[in-house]
Amino acid sequence: MTFASDKEAADALAQSYQKLRQEIGKVIIGQEEVVELVLTAVFSQGHCLLVGVPGLAKTLLIQTIADSLDLSFNRVQFTPDLMPSDIVGSETLNQQRDFHFVPGPIFANIVLADEINRTPPKTQAALLESMQEYAVTVAGKRYPLQRPFFVLATQNPIEQEGTYPLPEAQLDRFMFNIELGYPSYEAELQIVKNTTSDIKPTVGKILHAAEIQAYQQLVRRVPVADNVVEYAVSLVHKTRPNTGRAAARASQLLEWGAGPRASQHLIVGAKCHALLHGKYSPDIEDVKAVALPILRHRLVRNFKAEAEGVTVEQIVKELL
């Protein structure tokens, strides 16, 4: 698929996005904002962490998006006894008594890491290497992953018993932390009607791997005005307590602020958000639109904030 200009490609991306939303909407009722953020991450070459209680169709959402994008999809249910080799694969002896590599479920375009906080750090680290390097190393040999490659991890916020919370350094590799809420009354009525009948909606394939990669490159080429970059970097600096550019509120309530990855994600996310909404360059509103899911998991509250019940969301809204 070739375009005469980037403008033409940008228009095609905006149209494809609307078609994707229609197709995904056949199966996923409501959750428009979640769908938008996941698709933004796909076109921005980012990974997502989905946080929500059981039964909110997190797995179905990812499966549906993988279907509409014509990408291969694997799901790994994380458990306390899961080993790194269960994710990346392992070497086994064949009939000729030679070692050969058997790829694990990480070798797919979209990998759903279900309940990532249920597995020990050693296994979490195996997944996180592939997110950063787009490759895995087994027995000293490096195996590249097929592109596009996209990890979607889920976490259940209720059960903390027997879990291994991801450390901040690993959380930083996720572009977005997306919180799923309960559906509205009207949406839940529609969900129950749809899922308790024998009608199975089919999702059309809107985009293919090569087109997604072309759009990922297009997002990188989007021009950004200096004032938008300055706004994004300034916003991140405001979150760093007791530094020269820190907001007074951040110094009062935060232990740690966001790192440089947050600034990078704010700009790439704003570029993609602009394209999906039919604009050719992002403005400050586009940065604000993606700021909360980017900063939510990068700010660490101090004791005062926790004691007063001030949430990260409230702090981010004040800084915007």
PDB file of N, CA and C in Angstrom, residues 47-99:
ATOM      1  N   HIS A  47       3.605  -0.301  24.511  1.00  0.00           N
ATOM      2  CA  HIS A  47       2.960  -1.428  25.199  1.00  0.00           C
ATOM      3  C   HIS A  47       1.990  -0.864  26.241  1.00  0.00           C
ATOM      4  N   CYS A  48       1.005  -1.660  26.610  1.00  0.00           N
ATOM      5  CA  CYS A  48      -0.020  -1.184  27.550  1.00  0.00           C
ATOM      6  C   CYS A  48      -0.139  -2.092  28.768  1.00  0.00           C
ATOM      7  N   LEU A  49      -0.477  -1.464  29.882  1.00  0.00           N
ATOM      8  CA  LEU A  49      -0.829  -2.192  31.098  1.00  0.00           C
ATOM      9  C   LEU A  49      -2.294  -1.877  31.381  1.00  0.00           C
ATOM     10  N   LEU A  50      -3.146  -2.917  31.376  1.00  0.00           N
ATOM     11  CA  LEU A  50      -4.577  -2.723  31.620  1.00  0.00           C
ATOM     12  C   LEU A  50      -4.888  -3.131  33.050  1.00  0.00           C
ATOM     13  N   VAL A  51      -5.463  -2.215  33.798  1.00  0.00           N
ATOM     14  CA  VAL A  51      -5.773  -2.510  35.194  1.00  0.00           C
ATOM     15  C   VAL A  51      -7.282  -2.490  35.369  1.00  0.00           C
ATOM     16  N   GLY A  52      -7.843  -3.605  35.830  1.00  0.00           N
ATOM     17  CA  GLY A  52      -9.286  -3.659  36.031  1.00  0.00           C
ATOM     18  C   GLY A  52      -9.688  -4.943  36.722  1.00  0.00           C
ATOM     19  N   VAL A  53     -10.855  -4.906  37.365  1.00  0.00           N
ATOM     20  CA  VAL A  53     -11.338  -6.083  38.092  1.00  0.00           C
ATOM     21  C   VAL A  53     -11.727  -7.171  37.093  1.00  0.00           C
ATOM     22  N   PRO A  54     -11.850  -8.427  37.532  1.00  0.00           N
ATOM     23  CA  PRO A  54     -12.181  -9.515  36.594  1.00  0.00           C
ATOM     24  C   PRO A  54     -13.543  -9.300  35.929  1.00  0.00           C
ATOM     25  N   GLY A  55     -13.659  -9.838  34.715  1.00  0.00           N
ATOM     26  CA  GLY A  55     -14.959  -9.833  34.039  1.00  0.00           C
ATOM     27  C   GLY A  55     -15.261  -8.593  33.237  1.00  0.00           C
ATOM     28  N   LEU A  56     -14.255  -7.720  33.007  1.00  0.00           N
ATOM     29  CA  LEU A  56     -14.506  -6.498  32.236  1.00  0.00           C
ATOM     30  C   LEU A  56     -14.098  -6.659  30.774  1.00  0.00           C
ATOM     31  N   ALA A  57     -13.940  -7.896  30.329  1.00  0.00           N
ATOM     32  CA  ALA A  57     -13.651  -8.221  28.912  1.00  0.00           C
ATOM     33  C   ALA A  57     -12.290  -7.716  28.460  1.00  0.00           C
ATOM     34  N   LYS A  58     -11.303  -7.742  29.364  1.00  0.00           N
ATOM     35  CA  LYS A  58      -9.953  -7.302  28.968  1.00  0.00           C
ATOM     36  C   LYS A  58      -9.396  -8.233  27.886  1.00  0.00           C
ATOM     37  N   THR A  59      -9.524  -9.549  28.112  1.00  0.00           N
ATOM     38  CA  THR A  59      -8.990 -10.523  27.144  1.00  0.00           C
ATOM     39  C   THR A  59      -9.750 -10.437  25.822  1.00  0.00           C
ATOM     40  N   LEU A  60     -11.078 -10.334  25.903  1.00  0.00           N
ATOM     41  CA  LEU A  60     -11.901 -10.249  24.693  1.00  0.00           C
ATOM     42  C   LEU A  60     -11.549  -8.993  23.894  1.00  0.00           C
ATOM     43  N   LEU A  61     -11.304  -7.901  24.602  1.00  0.00           N
ATOM     44  CA  LEU A  61     -10.940  -6.635  23.943  1.00  0.00           C
ATOM     45  C   LEU A  61      -9.669  -6.813  23.115  1.00  0.00           C
ATOM     46  N   ILE A  62      -8.654  -7.428  23.716  1.00  0.00           N
ATOM     47  CA  ILE A  62      -7.373  -7.597  23.020  1.00  0.00           C
ATOM     48  C   ILE A  62      -7.523  -8.574  21.853  1.00  0.00           C
ATOM     49  N   GLN A  63      -8.252  -9.663  22.082  1.00  0.00           N
ATOM     50  CA  GLN A  63      -8.486 -10.649  21.020  1.00  0.00           C
ATOM     51  C   GLN A  63      -9.187  -9.987  19.829  1.00  0.00           C
ATOM     52  N   THR A  64     -10.178  -9.140  20.120  1.00  0.00           N
ATOM     53  CA  THR A  64     -10.952  -8.464  19.068  1.00  0.00           C
ATOM     54  C   THR A  64     -10.067  -7.487  18.294  1.00  0.00           C
ATOM     55  N   ILE A  65      -9.226  -6.747  19.013  1.00  0.00           N
ATOM     56  CA  ILE A  65      -8.324  -5.800  18.340  1.00  0.00           C
ATOM     57  C   ILE A  65      -7.338  -6.567  17.455  1.00  0.00           C
ATOM     58  N   ALA A  66      -6.816  -7.700  17.962  1.00  0.00           N
ATOM     59  CA  ALA A  66      -5.891  -8.523  17.160  1.00  0.00           C
ATOM     60  C   ALA A  66      -6.586  -9.023  15.891  1.00  0.00           C
ATOM     61  N   ASP A  67      -7.862  -9.429  16.010  1.00  0.00           N
ATOM     62  CA  ASP A  67      -8.620  -9.907  14.839  1.00  0.00           C
ATOM     63  C   ASP A  67      -8.797  -8.797  13.808  1.00  0.00           C
ATOM     64  N   SER A  68      -9.165  -7.598  14.290  1.00  0.00           N
ATOM     65  CA  SER A  68      -9.446  -6.501  13.350  1.00  0.00           C
ATOM     66  C   SER A  68      -8.160  -6.015  12.683  1.00  0.00           C
ATOM     67  N   LEU A  69      -7.019  -6.255  13.323  1.00  0.00           N
ATOM     68  CA  LEU A  69      -5.730  -5.837  12.751  1.00  0.00           C
ATOM     69  C   LEU A  69      -5.046  -6.977  11.994  1.00  0.00           C
ATOM     70  N   ASP A  70      -5.687  -8.133  11.905  1.00  0.00           N
ATOM     71  CA  ASP A  70      -5.134  -9.289  11.198  1.00  0.00           C
ATOM     72  C   ASP A  70      -3.725  -9.624  11.706  1.00  0.00           C
ATOM     73  N   LEU A  71      -3.589  -9.659  13.045  1.00  0.00           N
ATOM     74  CA  LEU A  71      -2.297  -9.968  13.660  1.00  0.00           C
ATOM     75  C   LEU A  71      -2.399 -11.276  14.440  1.00  0.00           C
ATOM     76  N   SER A  72      -1.258 -11.959  14.580  1.00  0.00           N
ATOM     77  CA  SER A  72      -1.260 -13.181  15.390  1.00  0.00           C
ATOM     78  C   SER A  72      -1.348 -12.792  16.862  1.00  0.00           C
ATOM     79  N   PHE A  73      -2.015 -13.637  17.644  1.00  0.00           N
ATOM     80  CA  PHE A  73      -2.321 -13.293  19.031  1.00  0.00           C
ATOM     81  C   PHE A  73      -2.061 -14.505  19.917  1.00  0.00           C
ATOM     82  N   ASN A  74      -1.334 -14.302  21.011  1.00  0.00           N
ATOM     83  CA  ASN A  74      -1.149 -15.366  22.007  1.00  0.00           C
ATOM     84  C   ASN A  74      -1.448 -14.827  23.385  1.00  0.00           C
ATOM     85  N   ARG A  75      -2.044 -15.670  24.200  1.00  0.00           N
ATOM     86  CA  ARG A  75      -2.348 -15.270  25.573  1.00  0.00           C
ATOM     87  C   ARG A  75      -1.569 -16.155  26.528  1.00  0.00           C
ATOM     88  N   VAL A  76      -0.925 -15.522  27.516  1.00  0.00           N
ATOM     89  CA  VAL A  76      -0.206 -16.280  28.544  1.00  0.00           C
ATOM     90  C   VAL A  76      -0.851 -15.962  29.883  1.00  0.00           C
ATOM     91  N   GLN A  77      -1.334 -17.010  30.552  1.00  0.00           N
ATOM     92  CA  GLN A  77      -1.909 -16.817  31.893  1.00  0.00           C
ATOM     93  C   GLN A  77      -0.771 -16.910  32.906  1.00  0.00           C
ATOM     94  N   PHE A  78      -0.459 -15.811  33.556  1.00  0.00           N
ATOM     95  CA  PHE A  78       0.680 -15.804  34.472  1.00  0.00           C
ATOM     96  C   PHE A  78       0.290 -16.432  35.815  1.00  0.00           C
ATOM     97  N   THR A  79       1.147 -17.327  36.277  1.00  0.00           N
ATOM     98  CA  THR A  79       0.918 -18.008  37.560  1.00  0.00           C
ATOM     99  C   THR A  79       2.236 -18.010  38.337  1.00  0.00           C
ATOM    100  N   PRO A  80       2.194 -18.238  39.659  1.00  0.00           N
ATOM    101  CA  PRO A  80       3.433 -18.204  40.452  1.00  0.00           C
ATOM    102  C   PRO A  80       4.482 -19.230  40.023  1.00  0.00           C
ATOM    103  N   ASP A  81       4.072 -20.318  39.344  1.00  0.00           N
ATOM    104  CA  ASP A  81       5.067 -21.331  38.961  1.00  0.00           C
ATOM    105  C   ASP A  81       5.502 -21.214  37.497  1.00  0.00           C
ATOM    106  N   LEU A  82       5.123 -20.136  36.825  1.00  0.00           N
ATOM    107  CA  LEU A  82       5.500 -19.947  35.415  1.00  0.00           C
ATOM    108  C   LEU A  82       6.994 -19.639  35.324  1.00  0.00           C
ATOM    109  N   MET A  83       7.701 -20.302  34.408  1.00  0.00           N
ATOM    110  CA  MET A  83       9.142 -20.103  34.234  1.00  0.00           C
ATOM    111  C   MET A  83       9.406 -19.240  32.996  1.00  0.00           C
ATOM    112  N   PRO A  84      10.573 -18.564  32.925  1.00  0.00           N
ATOM    113  CA  PRO A  84      10.880 -17.769  31.728  1.00  0.00           C
ATOM    114  C   PRO A  84      10.767 -18.569  30.434  1.00  0.00           C
ATOM    115  N   SER A  85      11.184 -19.861  30.478  1.00  0.00           N
ATOM    116  CA  SER A  85      11.129 -20.682  29.258  1.00  0.00           C
ATOM    117  C   SER A  85       9.689 -20.931  28.800  1.00  0.00           C
ATOM    118  N   ASP A  86       8.722 -20.821  29.734  1.00  0.00           N
ATOM    119  CA  ASP A  86       7.310 -20.987  29.350  1.00  0.00           C
ATOM    120  C   ASP A  86       6.827 -19.820  28.492  1.00  0.00           C
ATOM    121  N   ILE A  87       7.586 -18.720  28.500  1.00  0.00           N
ATOM    122  CA  ILE A  87       7.194 -17.547  27.715  1.00  0.00           C
ATOM    123  C   ILE A  87       8.034 -17.442  26.438  1.00  0.00           C
ATOM    124  N   VAL A  88       9.362 -17.506  26.609  1.00  0.00           N
ATOM    125  CA  VAL A  88      10.224 -17.255  25.445  1.00  0.00           C
ATOM    126  C   VAL A  88      10.482 -18.512  24.627  1.00  0.00           C
ATOM    127  N   GLY A  89      10.321 -19.687  25.228  1.00  0.00           N
ATOM    128  CA  GLY A  89      10.612 -20.938  24.526  1.00  0.00           C
ATOM    129  C   GLY A  89      11.867 -21.578  25.115  1.00  0.00           C
ATOM    130  N   SER A  90      12.208 -22.768  24.629  1.00  0.00           N
ATOM    131  CA  SER A  90      13.363 -23.483  25.185  1.00  0.00           C
ATOM    132  C   SER A  90      13.981 -24.387  24.127  1.00  0.00           C
ATOM    133  N   GLU A  91      15.172 -24.855  24.436  1.00  0.00           N
ATOM    134  CA  GLU A  91      15.856 -25.792  23.531  1.00  0.00           C
ATOM    135  C   GLU A  91      15.515 -27.216  23.934  1.00  0.00           C
ATOM    136  N   THR A  92      15.166 -28.028  22.970  1.00  0.00           N
ATOM    137  CA  THR A  92      14.853 -29.434  23.267  1.00  0.00           C
ATOM    138  C   THR A  92      15.654 -30.337  22.322  1.00  0.00           C
ATOM    139  N   LEU A  93      15.793 -31.584  22.723  1.00  0.00           N
ATOM    140  CA  LEU A  93      16.494 -32.559  21.878  1.00  0.00           C
ATOM    141  C   LEU A  93      15.536 -33.127  20.846  1.00  0.00           C
ATOM    142  N   ASN A  94      15.951 -33.159  19.578  1.00  0.00           N
ATOM    143  CA  ASN A  94      15.103 -33.794  18.567  1.00  0.00           C
ATOM    144  C   ASN A  94      15.512 -35.257  18.378  1.00  0.00           C
ATOM    145  N   GLN A  95      14.927 -35.923  17.395  1.00  0.00           N
ATOM    146  CA  GLN A  95      15.181 -37.361  17.217  1.00  0.00           C
ATOM    147  C   GLN A  95      16.634 -37.644  16.847  1.00  0.00           C
ATOM    148  N   GLN A  96      17.295 -36.657  16.217  1.00  0.00           N
ATOM    149  CA  GLN A  96      18.710 -36.843  15.842  1.00  0.00           C
ATOM    150  C   GLN A  96      19.645 -36.490  17.014  1.00  0.00           C
ATOM    151  N   ARG A  97      19.059 -36.253  18.185  1.00  0.00           N
ATOM    152  CA  ARG A  97      19.795 -35.886  19.396  1.00  0.00           C
ATOM    153  C   ARG A  97      20.550 -34.557  19.236  1.00  0.00           C
ATOM    154  N   ASP A  98      19.946 -33.661  18.426  1.00  0.00           N
ATOM    155  CA  ASP A  98      20.467 -32.297  18.307  1.00  0.00           C
ATOM    156  C   ASP A  98      19.526 -31.367  19.064  1.00  0.00           C
ATOM    157  N   PHE A  99      20.083 -30.289  19.585  1.00  0.00           N
ATOM    158  CA  PHE A  99      19.236 -29.292  20.236  1.00  0.00           C
ATOM    159  C   PHE A  99      18.587 -28.405  19.168  1.00  0.00           C
TER     160      PHE A  99
END
